[in-house]
CSV table of C-alpha atoms in Angstrom, one decimal:
chain,number,residue,atom,x,y,z
A,246,MET,CA,-36.0,-56.3,-13.5
A,247,GLY,CA,-35.8,-54.5,-9.9
A,248,ARG,CA,-38.5,-52.5,-9.0
A,249,LEU,CA,-38.8,-48.4,-9.5
A,250,PRO,CA,-38.3,-46.4,-6.4
A,251,SER,CA,-41.2,-45.7,-4.4
A,252,PHE,CA,-42.3,-41.8,-4.5
A,253,LYS,CA,-41.1,-41.1,-1.1
A,254,ALA,CA,-37.9,-42.2,-2.2
A,255,GLN,CA,-37.7,-40.1,-5.2
A,256,ARG,CA,-38.8,-37.2,-3.3
A,257,ARG,CA,-35.6,-37.6,-0.9
A,258,ALA,CA,-33.2,-38.0,-3.8
A,259,ARG,CA,-34.8,-34.7,-5.5
A,260,GLN,CA,-34.2,-32.8,-2.1
A,261,ARG,CA,-31.0,-34.2,-1.9
A,262,ARG,CA,-30.0,-32.9,-5.2
A,263,CYS,CA,-31.4,-29.5,-4.3
A,264,VAL,CA,-30.1,-29.4,-1.0
A,265,LEU,CA,-26.7,-30.2,-2.7
A,266,LEU,CA,-27.2,-27.5,-5.8
A,267,PHE,CA,-27.9,-25.0,-2.9
A,268,LEU,CA,-24.7,-25.7,-1.4
A,269,ALA,CA,-22.8,-25.7,-4.1
A,270,ALA,CA,-24.1,-21.9,-5.1
A,271,ALA,CA,-23.8,-21.0,-1.5
A,272,VAL,CA,-19.8,-21.8,-1.7
A,273,VAL,CA,-19.9,-20.3,-5.6
A,274,VAL,CA,-21.2,-17.0,-4.1
A,275,THR,CA,-18.6,-17.3,-0.9
A,276,PHE,CA,-15.7,-17.7,-3.0
A,277,LEU,CA,-16.5,-15.5,-5.6
A,278,ALA,CA,-16.9,-12.8,-3.0
A,279,TYR,CA,-13.9,-13.8,-1.1
A,280,GLU,CA,-11.6,-13.6,-4.3
A,281,ARG,CA,-13.3,-10.1,-4.9
A,282,ASP,CA,-12.2,-9.2,-1.5
A,283,GLU,CA,-8.3,-10.8,-2.4
A,284,VAL,CA,-8.5,-9.0,-6.1
A,285,VAL,CA,-8.9,-5.8,-3.9
A,286,ARG,CA,-6.5,-6.3,-1.3
A,287,ASP,CA,-3.7,-7.9,-3.7
A,288,ALA,CA,-4.3,-4.8,-5.7
A,289,GLU,CA,-4.5,-2.2,-3.3
A,290,ILE,CA,-1.3,-3.4,-1.4
A,291,ILE,CA,0.6,-3.5,-4.4
A,292,LEU,CA,-0.7,0.1,-5.2
A,293,HIS,CA,0.9,1.0,-1.8
A,294,HIS,CA,4.1,-0.7,-2.1
A,295,ASN,CA,4.4,1.1,-5.4
A,296,LEU,CA,3.7,4.3,-4.0
A,297,THR,CA,5.7,4.0,-0.8
A,298,ASN,CA,9.3,4.1,-1.3
A,299,HIS,CA,9.7,1.4,-3.8
A,300,THR,CA,13.3,1.4,-4.1
A,301,ALA,CA,14.4,1.7,-0.6
A,302,ALA,CA,13.3,-1.8,-0.1
A,303,ARG,CA,16.5,-3.1,-2.0
A,304,SER,CA,18.7,-0.4,0.1
A,305,ALA,CA,20.4,-0.9,3.6
A,306,PRO,CA,18.6,1.0,6.4
A,307,VAL,CA,19.6,4.1,7.9
A,308,LYS,CA,22.0,3.3,10.8
A,309,ASP,CA,21.1,6.3,13.3
A,310,LYS,CA,17.5,6.6,13.7
A,311,ALA,CA,17.9,10.7,13.7
A,312,ALA,CA,18.9,10.3,10.2
A,313,ALA,CA,15.6,9.4,9.5
A,314,ALA,CA,13.8,12.2,11.1
A,315,THR,CA,13.8,16.1,10.9
A,316,VAL,CA,14.0,18.5,13.8
A,317,ALA,CA,10.1,18.9,14.3
A,318,SER,CA,8.7,22.5,15.7
A,319,PRO,CA,6.6,22.8,18.9
A,320,LYS,CA,3.2,21.1,18.3
A,321,ASP,CA,1.4,24.5,18.2
A,322,LYS,CA,4.0,26.3,15.5
A,323,ASP,CA,4.2,25.9,12.0
A,324,PRO,CA,7.0,24.2,10.7
A,325,THR,CA,9.7,26.4,10.0
A,326,ILE,CA,11.9,26.5,6.7
A,327,PHE,CA,15.8,27.7,6.5
A,328,VAL,CA,16.6,29.4,2.7
A,329,SER,CA,20.2,29.1,2.0
A,330,ALA,CA,21.3,31.2,-0.7
A,331,ILE,CA,24.7,32.4,-2.1
A,332,ALA,CA,26.1,36.2,-3.8
A,333,TYR,CA,28.5,36.8,-5.7
A,334,ARG,CA,28.6,40.8,-6.5
A,335,GLU,CA,25.0,40.0,-6.6
A,336,PRO,CA,22.6,43.0,-7.5
A,337,GLU,CA,19.4,40.9,-6.9
A,338,CYS,CA,20.5,39.7,-3.2
A,339,HIS,CA,18.3,42.3,-1.5
A,340,PRO,CA,15.5,41.9,-4.0
A,341,THR,CA,15.5,38.2,-3.7
A,342,LEU,CA,15.4,38.4,0.5
A,343,LYS,CA,12.7,41.2,0.1
A,344,ASP,CA,10.8,38.7,-2.1
A,345,MET,CA,11.2,35.9,-0.3
A,346,PHE,CA,9.4,37.2,3.4
A,347,ALA,CA,6.7,39.4,1.4
A,348,LYS,CA,5.5,36.5,-0.4
A,349,ALA,CA,5.4,33.9,2.1
A,350,ALA,CA,2.2,32.9,3.7
A,351,LEU,CA,3.9,32.5,7.3
A,352,PRO,CA,6.8,35.1,7.1
A,353,ASP,CA,7.4,34.6,10.7
A,354,ARG,CA,8.4,31.0,10.0
A,355,VAL,CA,10.9,31.9,7.6
A,356,TYR,CA,15.0,32.2,8.1
A,357,ALA,CA,18.0,32.7,5.8
A,358,GLY,CA,21.6,32.0,5.3
A,359,VAL,CA,23.4,33.9,2.8
A,360,CYS,CA,26.9,33.7,1.5
A,361,GLN,CA,27.9,37.3,0.6
A,362,GLN,CA,30.9,37.7,-1.5
A,363,ASN,CA,31.2,41.6,-2.6
A,364,PHE,CA,33.7,43.9,-3.7
A,365,LEU,CA,32.1,47.3,-3.2
A,366,PRO,CA,31.5,48.0,-0.4
A,367,ALA,CA,28.5,47.9,2.4
A,368,GLY,CA,25.5,50.2,0.8
A,369,SER,CA,26.6,49.3,-2.5
A,370,LYS,CA,24.5,47.8,-5.1
A,371,GLU,CA,26.1,44.4,-4.3
A,372,ASP,CA,24.8,44.3,-0.6
A,373,CYS,CA,22.1,42.0,0.3
A,374,ALA,CA,20.9,45.3,2.8
A,375,VAL,CA,19.4,43.1,5.5
A,376,ASN,CA,19.1,46.6,7.3
A,377,GLN,CA,16.5,47.7,4.6
A,378,LEU,CA,14.2,44.6,5.2
A,379,PRO,CA,11.2,44.5,7.6
A,380,GLU,CA,12.7,45.4,11.1
A,381,LYS,CA,10.9,41.9,12.3
A,382,TYR,CA,12.6,40.0,10.1
A,383,GLN,CA,16.4,41.4,10.1
A,384,SER,CA,16.9,38.9,12.5
A,385,HIS,CA,15.8,36.3,10.5
A,386,VAL,CA,18.7,36.5,8.0
A,387,LYS,CA,22.4,35.8,8.8
A,388,ILE,CA,24.8,36.9,6.5
A,389,PHE,CA,28.7,35.2,5.8
A,390,ALA,CA,30.1,38.4,4.9
A,391,MET,CA,33.7,38.1,2.9
A,392,ASN,CA,35.5,40.0,0.1
A,393,SER,CA,35.1,38.7,-3.4
A,394,THR,CA,39.5,38.6,-4.2
A,395,GLU,CA,38.8,35.7,-1.0
A,396,ALA,CA,36.1,33.9,-2.5
A,397,GLU,CA,36.7,30.2,-3.6
A,398,GLY,CA,33.8,29.0,-5.7
A,399,ILE,CA,30.2,27.9,-5.6
A,400,PRO,CA,30.9,24.7,-3.4
A,401,LEU,CA,32.8,26.8,-0.7
A,402,ALA,CA,30.3,29.2,-0.5
A,403,ARG,CA,27.0,27.0,-0.1
A,404,ALA,CA,28.8,25.6,2.8
A,405,ARG,CA,29.3,28.6,4.6
A,406,ALA,CA,25.6,29.5,3.6
A,407,SER,CA,24.0,25.8,4.6
A,408,GLN,CA,26.4,26.3,8.1
A,409,GLN,CA,23.8,29.4,8.9
A,410,TYR,CA,21.0,26.2,9.4
A,411,ASP,CA,19.9,26.1,12.7
A,412,GLY,CA,17.8,23.3,13.3
A,413,GLN,CA,14.5,24.2,11.2
A,414,ASP,CA,12.3,21.6,9.7
A,415,TYR,CA,12.8,22.4,6.1
A,416,TRP,CA,15.4,23.5,3.9
A,417,LEU,CA,15.1,25.3,0.6
A,418,GLN,CA,18.4,26.2,-1.5
A,419,ILE,CA,18.6,28.8,-4.1
A,420,ASP,CA,20.6,31.8,-5.7
A,421,ALA,CA,20.4,35.1,-4.5
A,422,HIS,CA,18.5,36.1,-7.6
A,423,SER,CA,15.3,34.5,-7.4
A,424,ARG,CA,12.1,35.3,-7.2
A,425,PHE,CA,8.6,33.9,-5.6
A,426,ASP,CA,5.2,32.9,-5.9
A,427,ASP,CA,2.6,34.0,-3.5
A,428,GLY,CA,2.3,31.5,-0.6
A,429,TRP,CA,5.1,29.7,-2.1
A,430,ASP,CA,6.3,28.3,1.9
A,431,GLN,CA,3.2,26.2,2.2
A,432,ARG,CA,3.1,25.5,-1.3
A,433,LEU,CA,6.3,23.8,-0.7
A,434,ILE,CA,5.6,22.0,2.3
A,435,ASP,CA,2.2,20.8,1.0
A,436,GLU,CA,4.1,19.9,-2.3
A,437,TYR,CA,6.6,18.1,0.3
A,438,LYS,CA,4.3,16.3,2.0
A,439,ARG,CA,2.3,14.7,-1.2
A,440,ILE,CA,5.4,13.4,-2.5
A,441,SER,CA,6.7,11.9,0.8
A,442,GLU,CA,3.3,9.5,1.0
A,443,CYS,CA,5.2,8.1,-2.4
A,444,ASP,CA,8.7,8.3,-1.1
A,445,PRO,CA,9.6,9.4,2.8
A,446,LYS,CA,13.3,10.1,1.3
A,447,ALA,CA,12.2,12.7,-1.2
A,448,MET,CA,14.1,16.0,-2.1
A,449,LEU,CA,12.6,18.0,-4.4
A,450,SER,CA,15.0,19.5,-7.0
A,451,THR,CA,14.9,21.0,-10.9
A,452,TYR,CA,15.7,24.0,-12.6
A,453,PRO,CA,13.2,26.6,-11.6
A,454,PRO,CA,11.8,29.0,-14.3
A,455,ALA,CA,13.1,32.3,-15.4
A,456,ILE,CA,11.6,34.8,-13.6
A,457,SER,CA,9.9,36.5,-16.9
A,458,MET,CA,7.4,33.8,-16.2
A,459,LEU,CA,6.2,35.5,-12.8
A,460,SER,CA,4.2,37.9,-15.2
A,461,ALA,CA,2.1,34.8,-16.6
A,462,SER,CA,-1.5,34.3,-15.6
A,463,ALA,CA,-2.4,32.0,-12.6
A,464,ASN,CA,-4.1,29.3,-15.7
A,465,GLU,CA,-0.6,29.7,-17.4
A,466,LYS,CA,1.0,28.6,-14.3
A,467,ARG,CA,-1.2,26.2,-13.4
A,468,ASN,CA,-0.4,24.8,-16.8
A,469,MET,CA,3.0,25.1,-16.8
A,470,ALA,CA,5.0,22.0,-17.8
A,471,SER,CA,7.6,21.4,-14.6
A,472,PRO,CA,11.3,20.4,-16.0
A,473,ARG,CA,13.2,17.7,-14.5
A,474,ILE,CA,17.0,16.9,-15.3
A,475,CYS,CA,17.3,13.6,-17.3
A,476,ASN,CA,21.1,13.0,-18.8
A,477,GLY,CA,24.0,14.5,-19.3
A,478,SER,CA,27.9,13.6,-21.0
A,479,TYR,CA,31.3,14.3,-20.7
A,480,THR,CA,31.7,17.5,-22.2
A,481,GLY,CA,32.8,19.6,-19.0
A,482,GLY,CA,35.7,20.2,-16.6
A,483,PRO,CA,39.0,22.2,-16.9
A,484,ASN,CA,42.1,21.2,-19.4
A,485,ASN,CA,39.2,19.3,-21.0
A,486,MET,CA,39.5,16.6,-18.2
A,487,HIS,CA,35.4,15.4,-19.2
A,488,MET,CA,33.7,16.3,-16.0
A,489,PHE,CA,30.5,14.8,-16.2
A,490,ARG,CA,27.9,17.5,-16.6
A,491,TYR,CA,24.0,18.1,-17.5
A,492,VAL,CA,22.9,18.4,-21.0
A,493,SER,CA,19.2,17.2,-21.1
A,494,GLU,CA,16.2,18.4,-19.5
A,495,VAL,CA,12.5,17.4,-20.4
A,496,TYR,CA,9.2,18.5,-18.8
A,497,SER,CA,7.1,16.1,-16.2
A,498,PRO,CA,3.3,15.6,-16.9
A,499,LYS,CA,1.2,17.9,-15.6
A,500,GLY,CA,0.0,16.8,-12.4
A,501,PHE,CA,2.9,14.5,-11.3
A,502,ALA,CA,6.2,14.6,-9.5
A,503,VAL,CA,8.8,12.6,-11.2
A,504,ARG,CA,11.8,10.7,-9.9
A,505,THR,CA,15.1,11.8,-11.2
A,506,GLY,CA,18.9,11.4,-10.8
A,507,PHE,CA,20.2,14.7,-10.8
A,508,ALA,CA,19.8,17.9,-8.2
A,509,SER,CA,20.3,21.4,-9.1
A,510,GLY,CA,22.1,24.1,-7.2
A,511,GLY,CA,19.1,26.3,-8.1
A,512,PHE,CA,16.3,24.8,-6.2
A,513,MET,CA,16.4,22.0,-3.6
A,514,PHE,CA,13.9,21.7,-0.8
A,515,GLY,CA,13.3,18.8,1.2
A,516,PRO,CA,13.7,18.2,5.6
A,517,GLY,CA,16.7,19.9,7.6
A,518,GLN,CA,17.8,16.5,8.0
A,519,ILE,CA,19.4,16.5,4.7
A,520,LEU,CA,21.9,19.4,5.4
A,521,ARG,CA,22.9,16.8,8.7
A,522,ASP,CA,23.2,13.6,6.4
A,523,VAL,CA,24.9,15.4,3.3
A,524,PRO,CA,26.5,18.6,4.5
A,525,HIS,CA,28.0,20.5,1.2
A,526,ASP,CA,31.7,20.3,1.1
A,527,PRO,CA,33.7,23.0,1.3
A,528,ASN,CA,37.1,21.5,0.2
A,529,MET,CA,36.7,22.0,-3.2
A,530,PRO,CA,38.2,25.4,-4.1
A,531,MET,CA,37.1,26.9,-7.5
A,532,LEU,CA,35.0,24.0,-8.9
A,533,PHE,CA,32.6,24.7,-11.1
A,534,ASP,CA,31.8,21.6,-13.5
A,535,GLY,CA,31.0,18.8,-10.9
A,536,ASP,CA,29.6,20.1,-7.8
A,537,GLU,CA,25.8,19.2,-8.5
A,538,VAL,CA,26.9,15.8,-9.9
A,539,LEU,CA,28.5,14.9,-6.8
A,540,PHE,CA,26.0,16.4,-4.8
A,541,SER,CA,23.5,14.2,-6.2
A,542,VAL,CA,25.0,10.8,-5.7
A,543,ARG,CA,26.1,12.2,-2.3
A,544,LEU,CA,22.3,12.1,-1.4
A,545,PHE,CA,21.4,8.9,-3.4
A,546,THR,CA,24.4,7.0,-1.4
A,547,ALA,CA,22.6,8.5,2.1
A,548,GLY,CA,19.6,6.9,1.1
A,549,TRP,CA,17.6,10.0,-0.2
A,550,ASN,CA,16.1,10.5,-3.4
A,551,VAL,CA,15.5,13.5,-6.1
A,552,TRP,CA,12.1,14.2,-7.3
A,553,ALA,CA,11.1,17.0,-10.0
A,554,PRO,CA,8.2,19.0,-8.0
A,555,SER,CA,4.8,18.7,-9.9
A,556,GLU,CA,4.5,22.5,-9.8
A,557,GLN,CA,6.9,25.6,-9.4
A,558,VAL,CA,7.0,28.2,-6.7
A,559,VAL,CA,10.5,29.5,-7.1
A,560,TYR,CA,12.1,32.0,-10.3
A,561,HIS,CA,15.1,32.2,-11.1
A,562,ARG,CA,16.9,34.9,-13.2
A,563,TYR,CA,19.3,33.7,-16.0
A,564,VAL,CA,21.7,36.0,-16.8
A,565,SER,CA,25.0,35.7,-17.4
A,566,TYR,CA,27.8,37.1,-15.7
A,567,GLY,CA,29.0,38.7,-19.4
A,568,GLU,CA,25.8,40.9,-19.2
A,569,ARG,CA,26.4,41.7,-15.5
A,570,ASN,CA,30.2,42.8,-16.7
A,571,ILE,CA,31.4,40.3,-14.1
A,572,ASN,CA,33.2,37.1,-14.4
A,573,VAL,CA,32.5,34.7,-11.5
A,574,PHE,CA,36.3,34.1,-11.7
A,575,ALA,CA,37.0,38.0,-12.4
A,576,ASP,CA,38.9,38.8,-8.7
A,577,ARG,CA,41.1,36.0,-9.4
A,578,GLN,CA,43.1,36.9,-12.5
A,579,ASN,CA,46.1,35.6,-13.8
A,580,GLY,CA,44.8,32.2,-13.9
A,581,GLN,CA,45.1,31.6,-9.9
A,582,TRP,CA,41.9,29.9,-10.0
A,583,LEU,CA,43.0,27.2,-12.6
A,584,PRO,CA,45.1,25.1,-10.6
A,585,HIS,CA,42.4,25.1,-7.8
A,586,GLN,CA,39.9,23.9,-10.3
A,587,VAL,CA,41.7,21.2,-11.8
A,588,ASN,CA,42.7,19.4,-8.4
A,589,SER,CA,39.2,20.2,-7.0
A,590,THR,CA,37.9,18.1,-10.3
A,591,LYS,CA,40.4,15.4,-9.3
A,592,ARG,CA,38.7,15.2,-6.1
A,593,VAL,CA,35.5,14.8,-7.4
A,594,MET,CA,36.5,12.1,-10.1
A,595,TYR,CA,38.0,10.0,-7.4
A,596,VAL,CA,34.9,10.4,-5.2
A,597,LEU,CA,32.7,9.2,-8.3
A,598,GLY,CA,35.2,6.6,-8.6
A,599,MET,CA,36.3,8.1,-12.2
A,600,THR,CA,39.9,7.2,-11.2
A,601,ASP,CA,41.9,5.5,-8.6
A,602,GLU,CA,43.8,8.4,-8.1
A,603,LEU,CA,43.8,10.4,-5.0
A,604,PRO,CA,44.0,14.1,-5.5
A,605,PRO,CA,46.7,15.9,-4.3
A,606,GLU,CA,47.4,16.0,-0.6
A,607,ASP,CA,46.0,19.5,0.0
A,608,TYR,CA,42.8,18.3,-1.9
A,609,ARG,CA,42.1,15.6,0.4
A,610,ALA,CA,40.4,17.2,3.5
A,611,GLY,CA,37.2,15.7,4.7
A,612,LEU,CA,37.2,12.6,2.1
A,613,ASP,CA,35.5,10.6,4.7
A,614,THR,CA,33.1,13.1,5.8
A,615,HIS,CA,32.2,14.5,2.6
A,616,GLY,CA,32.5,11.7,0.6
A,617,LEU,CA,29.8,8.9,-0.5
A,618,GLY,CA,26.7,7.6,1.6
A,619,LYS,CA,26.7,4.7,4.1
A,620,VAL,CA,23.2,3.5,3.2
A,621,ARG,CA,23.7,2.4,-0.7
A,622,SER,CA,26.8,1.8,-2.7
A,623,MET,CA,28.5,2.9,-6.0
A,624,ASP,CA,26.6,-0.2,-7.4
A,625,ASP,CA,23.5,0.7,-6.4
A,626,TRP,CA,23.6,4.0,-8.5
A,627,VAL,CA,24.8,2.4,-11.2
A,628,GLN,CA,22.0,0.1,-11.0
A,629,TRP,CA,19.5,2.2,-10.4
A,630,SER,CA,20.8,5.0,-12.3
A,631,GLY,CA,21.8,3.3,-15.7
A,632,ILE,CA,25.0,6.1,-15.4
A,633,ASP,CA,28.5,4.6,-14.8
A,634,PHE,CA,31.1,7.2,-14.2
A,635,LYS,CA,33.9,4.7,-15.0
A,636,ASP,CA,32.6,3.9,-18.4
A,637,PRO,CA,31.8,7.1,-20.6
A,638,SER,CA,29.6,5.1,-23.1
A,639,HIS,CA,27.5,3.6,-20.2
A,640,VAL,CA,26.7,7.1,-19.9
A,641,ALA,CA,23.4,7.1,-22.5
A,642,ALA,CA,21.5,4.9,-20.2
A,643,GLY,CA,20.6,7.8,-18.2
A,644,ASP,CA,18.3,8.8,-20.9
A,645,LYS,CA,15.6,6.6,-19.3
A,646,PHE,CA,15.1,9.6,-17.3
A,647,CYS,CA,13.7,11.5,-20.1
A,648,ARG,CA,11.3,8.7,-21.2
A,649,ASP,CA,7.5,9.7,-21.1
A,650,VAL,CA,6.7,8.3,-17.8
A,651,THR,CA,2.7,8.4,-18.3
A,652,ASP,CA,2.9,5.1,-21.0
A,653,LEU,CA,1.3,2.6,-19.4
A,654,PRO,CA,1.8,0.5,-17.3
A,655,MET,CA,3.7,3.2,-15.5
A,656,ASP,CA,6.5,2.5,-13.4
A,657,LYS,CA,5.5,3.8,-9.8
A,658,SER,CA,9.2,4.1,-8.8
A,659,ARG,CA,9.8,7.0,-10.5
A,660,VAL,CA,6.1,8.8,-10.2
A,661,CYS,CA,3.8,10.4,-7.7
A,662,PRO,CA,0.9,11.4,-8.8
A,663,ILE,CA,-0.1,14.7,-7.2
A,664,SER,CA,-3.4,16.3,-8.4
A,665,SER,CA,-6.5,14.4,-8.6
A,666,GLU,CA,-7.0,13.9,-12.4
A,667,ALA,CA,-2.6,12.3,-12.3
A,668,LYS,CA,-3.9,10.1,-9.3
A,669,ALA,CA,-7.1,8.8,-11.3
A,670,LYS,CA,-4.5,8.0,-14.3
A,671,PHE,CA,-2.5,6.3,-12.0
A,672,ALA,CA,-4.7,3.9,-10.4
A,673,GLN,CA,-5.8,2.9,-14.3
A,674,SER,CA,-2.0,2.1,-15.2
A,675,GLY,CA,-1.0,-1.5,-15.7
A,676,ASP,CA,-0.5,-2.6,-12.3
A,677,TRP,CA,-3.4,-2.5,-10.9
A,678,ALA,CA,-5.4,-3.3,-14.1
A,679,ASN,CA,-3.1,-6.7,-14.3
A,680,VAL,CA,-3.4,-7.4,-10.9
A,681,GLN,CA,-7.2,-7.4,-11.1
A,682,ALA,CA,-7.4,-9.6,-14.4
A,683,VAL,CA,-4.9,-12.1,-13.9
A,684,ARG,CA,-6.7,-12.4,-9.9
A,685,LEU,CA,-10.1,-12.7,-11.6
A,686,LYS,CA,-8.6,-15.0,-14.2
A,687,ARG,CA,-7.7,-17.6,-11.5
A,688,ALA,CA,-10.9,-17.0,-9.5
A,689,LYS,CA,-12.9,-18.2,-12.5
A,690,LEU,CA,-11.0,-21.4,-13.1
A,691,ARG,CA,-11.1,-21.9,-9.6
A,692,THR,CA,-14.9,-22.0,-9.1
A,693,VAL,CA,-15.3,-23.8,-12.2
A,694,LYS,CA,-13.4,-26.5,-10.0
A,695,VAL,CA,-14.9,-26.1,-7.0
A,696,THR,CA,-18.6,-26.3,-8.8
A,697,GLY,CA,-17.9,-29.6,-10.8
A,698,ARG,CA,-16.5,-31.2,-7.5
A,699,VAL,CA,-19.9,-30.3,-5.4
A,700,LEU,CA,-21.8,-31.7,-8.0
A,701,GLY,CA,-19.9,-34.5,-9.1
A,702,ILE,CA,-19.1,-33.2,-12.6
A,703,VAL,CA,-15.0,-33.5,-12.1
């Protein structure tokens, strides 16, 4: 039977155990602090990643550095806006221009280009009457005037209006029967800057609300849901050619901008660089269905992404040509416009890959300069949108744009929180919570193992 350890030996053993326990506690505290910081850091990285061009990482880089930048104003000046509009025998043209300058927060920075297609002489109700605007703004408006009997449809008119662009920082496209909210210019710029934090290659577009909503109260406007175009079908086109056209729209949740696949010609807003990257195609005479679809796909393949804004500041007069007693093709009677429309539709179908058959030779001009972009492919479009124009049965996948984007977890490649309430909800969505849960669970398991090793338990 051995001797019992001396009192000093027992005290030294107790001291060693205390030191080991202290060291173990220090290790645990340090490790937990490290894991906590790692949880926050990982969550912030993931949140930041999802908030910034989530899908652009899979796309090819822009070849020309200038294609990713806007034309900047001098630092001591406010950013400028170019407004592009088309008017076909339009009695609302002058009221639109007048309201545009009157409602702008800084009207000196607003410029416009209008393609005016009139039948009646100057001074008539169809005249945009630039000379009746405030004198200081008359030079801010450039008019491309032509007789309506020579008009060749919407795409060519939009091309001629946008060709008046002169290097302004931002570009807004509307129709010449629009109205504006107070401070529309600054509000659009502010909205774009917030969305560009989520996606630096964003372009805003949606169906603007009806002009009747202008009379709504400020509170009603704040609570107004923002529509987004979310699906389509093969229902349009001349001679039953089954051109794809939009058929659905849903409303985005309050405070959120939502990415979608389609642009509306009645409202587009973004950097002026868009007009350089995706110039309007002037080679599709008399086209009606298919212009917006093609422009949307050209935007995507050029590296730009369409977002429905979180608020509305431009309003649209939705009135049929029949109510104005004017048909868009009225000045091209006896079917003179129909052969052009059929062949222009063939051009659109060829560019979209709906057919391998080239359009007639007279409709092939500019296929290289006004075709698809070089940043992303049609395969990228199909993968992202779920819409394959070659397969009509596949188009139903496009209804994923119509889903409730605020379901948790949010899909952060399609949703951008704008308001503080939206940002709070966004931060609580699936990715953030899941990252913390997984990281903390791993931290606890590692802590148990480390503590066990220090104490000699495992």
